[in-house]
Coordinates of C-alpha atoms in Angstrom, one line a residue:
X29 CA 63.4 41.8 -20.8
X30 CA 66.1 39.6 -19.1
X31 CA 65.8 37.4 -16.1
X32 CA 68.8 35.4 -14.8
X33 CA 69.3 33.4 -11.6
X34 CA 72.4 31.3 -10.9
X35 CA 74.4 29.5 -8.3
X36 CA 78.2 29.5 -8.2
X37 CA 79.9 26.9 -6.0
X38 CA 83.3 25.5 -5.0
X39 CA 83.7 22.3 -3.0
X40 CA 86.5 20.1 -1.6
X41 CA 88.9 23.0 -1.2
X42 CA 88.4 24.1 -4.8
X43 CA 88.9 20.6 -6.3
X44 CA 85.5 21.0 -8.0
X45 CA 83.9 24.4 -8.9
X46 CA 81.3 25.6 -11.3
X47 CA 78.0 27.5 -11.9
X48 CA 74.5 26.7 -12.8
X49 CA 72.3 29.4 -14.4
X50 CA 68.7 29.7 -15.5
X51 CA 67.9 32.5 -18.0
X52 CA 64.8 33.9 -19.7
X53 CA 64.8 36.6 -22.3
X54 CA 61.5 38.0 -23.5
X55 CA 61.5 40.2 -26.6
X56 CA 58.5 42.4 -27.6
X57 CA 57.6 44.0 -30.9
X58 CA 60.1 42.1 -33.0
X59 CA 60.8 43.4 -36.5
X60 CA 60.0 41.2 -39.5
X61 CA 60.2 42.0 -43.2
X62 CA 56.6 41.3 -44.5
X63 CA 56.1 40.9 -48.2
X64 CA 54.2 43.7 -49.9
X65 CA 52.8 44.2 -53.4
X66 CA 55.4 44.8 -56.1
X67 CA 53.3 47.7 -57.2
X68 CA 54.8 49.6 -54.2
X69 CA 58.3 49.4 -55.7
X70 CA 59.5 47.2 -52.9
X71 CA 59.4 43.5 -52.1
X72 CA 58.9 43.8 -48.3
X73 CA 58.7 46.3 -45.5
X74 CA 59.7 46.0 -41.8
X75 CA 56.8 45.6 -39.3
X76 CA 56.9 45.3 -35.5
X77 CA 54.7 42.2 -35.3
X78 CA 55.7 39.6 -32.8
X79 CA 56.8 38.6 -29.3
X80 CA 59.2 35.9 -28.5
X81 CA 60.9 34.2 -25.5
X82 CA 64.1 32.3 -25.1
X83 CA 64.6 30.3 -21.9
X84 CA 67.0 27.7 -20.8
X85 CA 70.0 26.8 -18.5
X86 CA 73.7 26.8 -18.6
X87 CA 76.1 24.6 -16.6
X88 CA 79.8 24.9 -16.2
X89 CA 82.1 22.6 -14.2
X90 CA 85.8 22.8 -13.5
X91 CA 87.9 20.2 -11.7
X92 CA 91.5 20.6 -10.5
X93 CA 92.3 16.9 -10.5
X94 CA 96.1 17.1 -9.7
X95 CA 97.9 20.2 -8.4
X96 CA 101.5 19.3 -7.5
X97 CA 104.6 21.4 -7.8
X98 CA 105.9 19.7 -11.0
X99 CA 102.6 18.4 -12.4
X100 CA 99.1 19.8 -12.6
X101 CA 96.0 18.6 -14.5
X102 CA 92.6 20.2 -14.8
X103 CA 89.5 19.6 -16.8
X104 CA 86.4 21.7 -17.5
X105 CA 83.1 21.3 -19.3
X106 CA 80.0 23.4 -20.1
X107 CA 76.6 22.7 -21.6
X108 CA 73.7 24.9 -22.7
X109 CA 70.1 24.0 -23.4
X110 CA 67.4 26.5 -24.4
X111 CA 64.1 26.6 -26.1
X112 CA 62.6 29.3 -28.3
X113 CA 58.9 30.2 -28.4
X114 CA 56.9 32.7 -30.4
X115 CA 54.4 34.0 -27.9
X116 CA 52.4 36.4 -30.0
X117 CA 51.7 37.1 -33.7
X118 CA 49.1 39.5 -35.3
X119 CA 45.7 38.0 -35.9
X120 CA 46.1 37.5 -39.6
X121 CA 49.1 35.2 -39.0
X122 CA 47.8 33.1 -36.0
X123 CA 46.4 30.3 -38.2
X124 CA 48.9 29.9 -41.0
X125 CA 51.9 31.5 -39.5
X126 CA 54.6 33.4 -41.5
X127 CA 56.5 31.4 -44.1
X128 CA 60.2 32.1 -44.4
X129 CA 61.8 29.7 -46.9
X130 CA 61.8 26.1 -45.4
X131 CA 60.6 27.4 -42.0
X132 CA 57.2 28.6 -40.8
X133 CA 56.9 30.8 -37.7
X134 CA 53.7 30.0 -35.8
X135 CA 52.4 31.2 -32.5
X136 CA 53.4 28.6 -29.9
X137 CA 56.1 27.4 -32.2
X138 CA 59.7 28.5 -32.8
X139 CA 61.6 30.6 -35.3
X140 CA 63.8 27.5 -35.7
X141 CA 61.1 25.1 -36.8
X142 CA 61.3 23.4 -40.2
X143 CA 58.1 22.7 -42.2
X144 CA 58.8 20.4 -45.2
X145 CA 57.1 17.7 -47.2
X146 CA 58.2 14.4 -45.7
X147 CA 60.2 12.1 -48.0
X148 CA 59.4 8.5 -47.5
X149 CA 61.7 6.8 -50.0
X150 CA 61.5 5.4 -53.6
X151 CA 58.8 3.5 -55.4
X152 CA 60.5 0.3 -56.3
X153 CA 58.4 -0.3 -59.4
X154 CA 59.5 2.9 -61.3
X155 CA 62.0 4.9 -59.2
X156 CA 59.6 7.7 -58.4
X157 CA 59.7 9.5 -55.1
X158 CA 57.3 8.7 -52.3
X159 CA 56.0 11.5 -50.0
X160 CA 53.5 11.9 -47.3
X161 CA 50.7 13.9 -48.8
X162 CA 47.1 14.7 -47.8
X163 CA 44.3 12.6 -49.2
X164 CA 40.8 14.0 -50.0
X165 CA 40.0 13.8 -46.3
X166 CA 43.0 15.8 -45.3
X167 CA 44.9 12.9 -43.7
X168 CA 48.6 12.3 -44.5
X169 CA 49.4 9.1 -46.3
X170 CA 52.4 7.8 -48.2
X171 CA 52.1 8.2 -51.9
X172 CA 54.3 7.8 -55.0
X173 CA 54.6 11.1 -56.8
X174 CA 55.2 11.3 -60.6
X175 CA 53.9 14.8 -61.2
X176 CA 54.1 18.2 -59.5
X177 CA 53.4 18.2 -55.7
X178 CA 51.6 20.9 -53.8
X179 CA 54.3 21.9 -51.4
X180 CA 52.3 24.5 -49.5
X181 CA 49.4 22.1 -48.8
X182 CA 51.5 19.2 -47.8
X183 CA 54.2 20.7 -45.6
X184 CA 54.3 19.5 -42.0
X185 CA 56.6 19.9 -39.0
X186 CA 59.9 18.2 -39.7
X187 CA 62.1 19.2 -36.8
X188 CA 64.1 22.1 -35.4
X189 CA 67.5 23.5 -35.9
X190 CA 67.9 24.1 -32.2
X191 CA 70.1 21.5 -30.5
X192 CA 69.1 19.6 -27.4
X193 CA 72.5 20.4 -25.9
X194 CA 75.6 22.3 -27.0
X195 CA 78.9 23.3 -25.4
X196 CA 82.5 22.2 -25.0
X197 CA 85.0 20.5 -22.8
X198 CA 88.8 20.9 -22.4
X199 CA 91.8 19.7 -20.4
X200 CA 95.0 21.4 -19.4
X201 CA 98.1 19.7 -18.1
X202 CA 101.6 21.0 -17.1
X203 CA 104.7 19.1 -16.4
X204 CA 107.7 21.2 -15.2
X205 CA 108.1 23.7 -18.0
X206 CA 105.9 21.9 -20.5
X207 CA 102.2 22.6 -21.0
X208 CA 99.4 21.1 -23.1
X209 CA 95.8 22.1 -23.6
X210 CA 93.1 20.4 -25.7
X211 CA 89.7 21.8 -26.4
X212 CA 86.6 20.2 -27.9
X213 CA 83.2 21.6 -28.9
X214 CA 80.0 19.6 -29.4
X215 CA 76.3 19.7 -30.3
X216 CA 73.7 17.1 -29.6
X217 CA 70.5 17.2 -31.6
X218 CA 69.1 19.8 -34.0
X219 CA 68.7 19.7 -37.7
X220 CA 70.5 21.3 -40.6
X221 CA 69.3 21.5 -44.2
X222 CA 72.3 20.1 -46.1
X223 CA 72.0 22.0 -49.4
X224 CA 75.6 21.2 -50.5
X225 CA 74.8 17.5 -50.4
X226 CA 71.5 18.1 -52.1
X227 CA 73.3 19.8 -55.0
X228 CA 75.6 16.7 -55.3
X229 CA 72.6 14.4 -55.4
X230 CA 70.8 16.2 -58.3
X231 CA 68.9 14.0 -60.8
X232 CA 70.8 15.5 -63.8
X233 CA 70.7 19.3 -64.1
X234 CA 72.5 21.2 -66.8
X235 CA 74.1 23.5 -64.3
X236 CA 75.3 20.7 -62.0
X237 CA 79.1 20.6 -61.4
X238 CA 79.2 17.0 -60.2
X239 CA 77.7 14.2 -58.2
X240 CA 78.2 12.5 -54.9
X241 CA 79.4 8.9 -55.3
X242 CA 76.2 7.9 -53.6
X243 CA 74.4 8.7 -56.8
X244 CA 75.7 5.4 -58.1
X245 CA 73.0 3.9 -55.9
X246 CA 70.2 5.6 -57.8
X247 CA 67.2 3.5 -58.8
X248 CA 67.4 1.4 -62.0
X249 CA 65.4 -1.6 -63.1
X250 CA 68.3 -3.7 -61.8
X251 CA 68.7 -1.7 -58.5
X252 CA 65.2 -1.3 -57.1
X253 CA 66.0 -1.6 -53.3
X254 CA 67.3 2.0 -52.8
X255 CA 66.5 5.3 -51.2
X256 CA 67.8 7.3 -54.2
X257 CA 65.2 8.0 -57.0
X258 CA 65.9 7.4 -60.6
X259 CA 68.0 9.9 -62.7
X260 CA 65.9 11.9 -65.2
X261 CA 67.3 15.1 -66.7
X262 CA 65.7 18.2 -65.2
X263 CA 62.8 16.3 -63.6
X264 CA 62.6 18.5 -60.5
X265 CA 59.6 16.4 -59.2
X266 CA 62.1 13.7 -58.2
X267 CA 64.2 16.0 -55.9
X268 CA 62.2 19.0 -54.9
X269 CA 63.9 21.5 -52.6
X270 CA 60.9 21.6 -50.2
X271 CA 61.2 18.0 -48.9
X272 CA 63.0 16.8 -45.8
X273 CA 65.1 14.3 -47.7
X274 CA 68.3 16.4 -47.0
X275 CA 67.3 17.5 -43.5
X276 CA 70.1 16.0 -41.5
X277 CA 71.1 15.5 -37.8
X278 CA 73.3 18.5 -36.9
X279 CA 75.1 16.7 -34.0
X280 CA 78.8 17.0 -34.1
X281 CA 82.0 16.7 -32.1
X282 CA 84.9 19.0 -33.0
X283 CA 88.6 19.1 -31.9
X284 CA 88.7 22.9 -31.7
X285 CA 92.3 23.5 -30.5
X286 CA 95.5 21.8 -29.4
X287 CA 98.3 23.9 -27.9
X288 CA 101.7 22.6 -26.8
X289 CA 104.3 24.9 -25.2
X290 CA 107.5 25.2 -23.3
X291 CA 108.3 28.1 -20.9
X292 CA 112.0 28.9 -20.4
X293 CA 113.3 29.0 -16.8
X294 CA 113.3 32.5 -15.4
X295 CA 116.6 31.9 -13.6
X296 CA 118.2 31.2 -17.0
X297 CA 116.6 34.3 -18.6
X298 CA 117.7 36.6 -15.7
X299 CA 121.3 35.9 -16.6
X300 CA 120.7 37.2 -20.1
X301 CA 119.0 40.3 -18.7
X302 CA 117.0 41.2 -21.9
X303 CA 113.7 39.6 -21.3
X304 CA 111.7 38.4 -18.3
X305 CA 109.9 35.5 -19.8
X306 CA 109.9 33.4 -23.0
X307 CA 107.4 30.7 -24.0
X308 CA 107.5 28.8 -27.3
X309 CA 104.5 26.9 -28.5
X310 CA 102.7 25.2 -31.4
X311 CA 99.0 25.5 -31.9
X312 CA 96.4 23.9 -34.2
X313 CA 92.8 25.0 -34.7
X314 CA 89.9 23.0 -36.2
X315 CA 91.9 19.8 -36.4
X316 CA 89.1 17.2 -36.6
X317 CA 85.3 17.0 -36.9
X318 CA 82.8 14.2 -37.0
X319 CA 79.2 14.6 -38.0
X320 CA 76.3 12.7 -39.6
X321 CA 77.7 12.9 -43.1
X322 CA 81.3 13.2 -44.3
X323 CA 81.9 16.7 -45.5
X324 CA 79.1 18.2 -43.4
X325 CA 80.0 20.9 -40.9
X326 CA 76.8 21.8 -39.0
X327 CA 78.6 24.8 -37.5
X328 CA 78.3 26.6 -40.8

């Protein structure tokens, strides 16, 4: 069920134009593959079990800054913000929600919410990991872990993969027969589980292909002031996959495209009499990206 309302405008004789839109999309009876007993011969079966709503706004602005016969220059930008909410789940899932890997879908929450054990650093005395775990009274407190941790009991909300804002901006300029266009895309906020980096920060696994240079900062008796636990072959308690240690800010800025071209004069082409128009150009895609960690592309 879709609802959209928007406003399109143009002011100062078209110098500035754009649109603002609010949208809401409600979805009923969503399909989800629920786990079933292996005795059935299947691992899951699809059920129509949930309702969800997406709501937000989009803004697009265009400005024709210069518009002369031999030179023109325009810029444009757009931004989108939206939230996702699960509005209904069956009674048996209202309390605990539905676990899907590192995410838990709860009524009133979002399908993009991460629920992980919070990583609090390294015990300087022995290099073990410190997590927030529940005490006997059910209250979270920081605790150095040397053995197996109960991931299910100690998960808590750790963030969302939804960005606060996403979009792009671009500029186009022409001078006589030359033209240039540059386009960027961006995202502000949101989280990404950086599994590639996690694999490169393993504590010594037989199947590991290599390490990140940051592993050189691992805890040792001589290097106690660090956020990287000690290396200990196959001790998965030191780097469990269910913690938020590798949950990373997904903000980025990307140079998506540059295009430079030259259009041949029609008067010159008319003398040839073969073609009506010719433009030669050079174009580059995905030329540059900056993000929280070198090598991390949150778009993937």
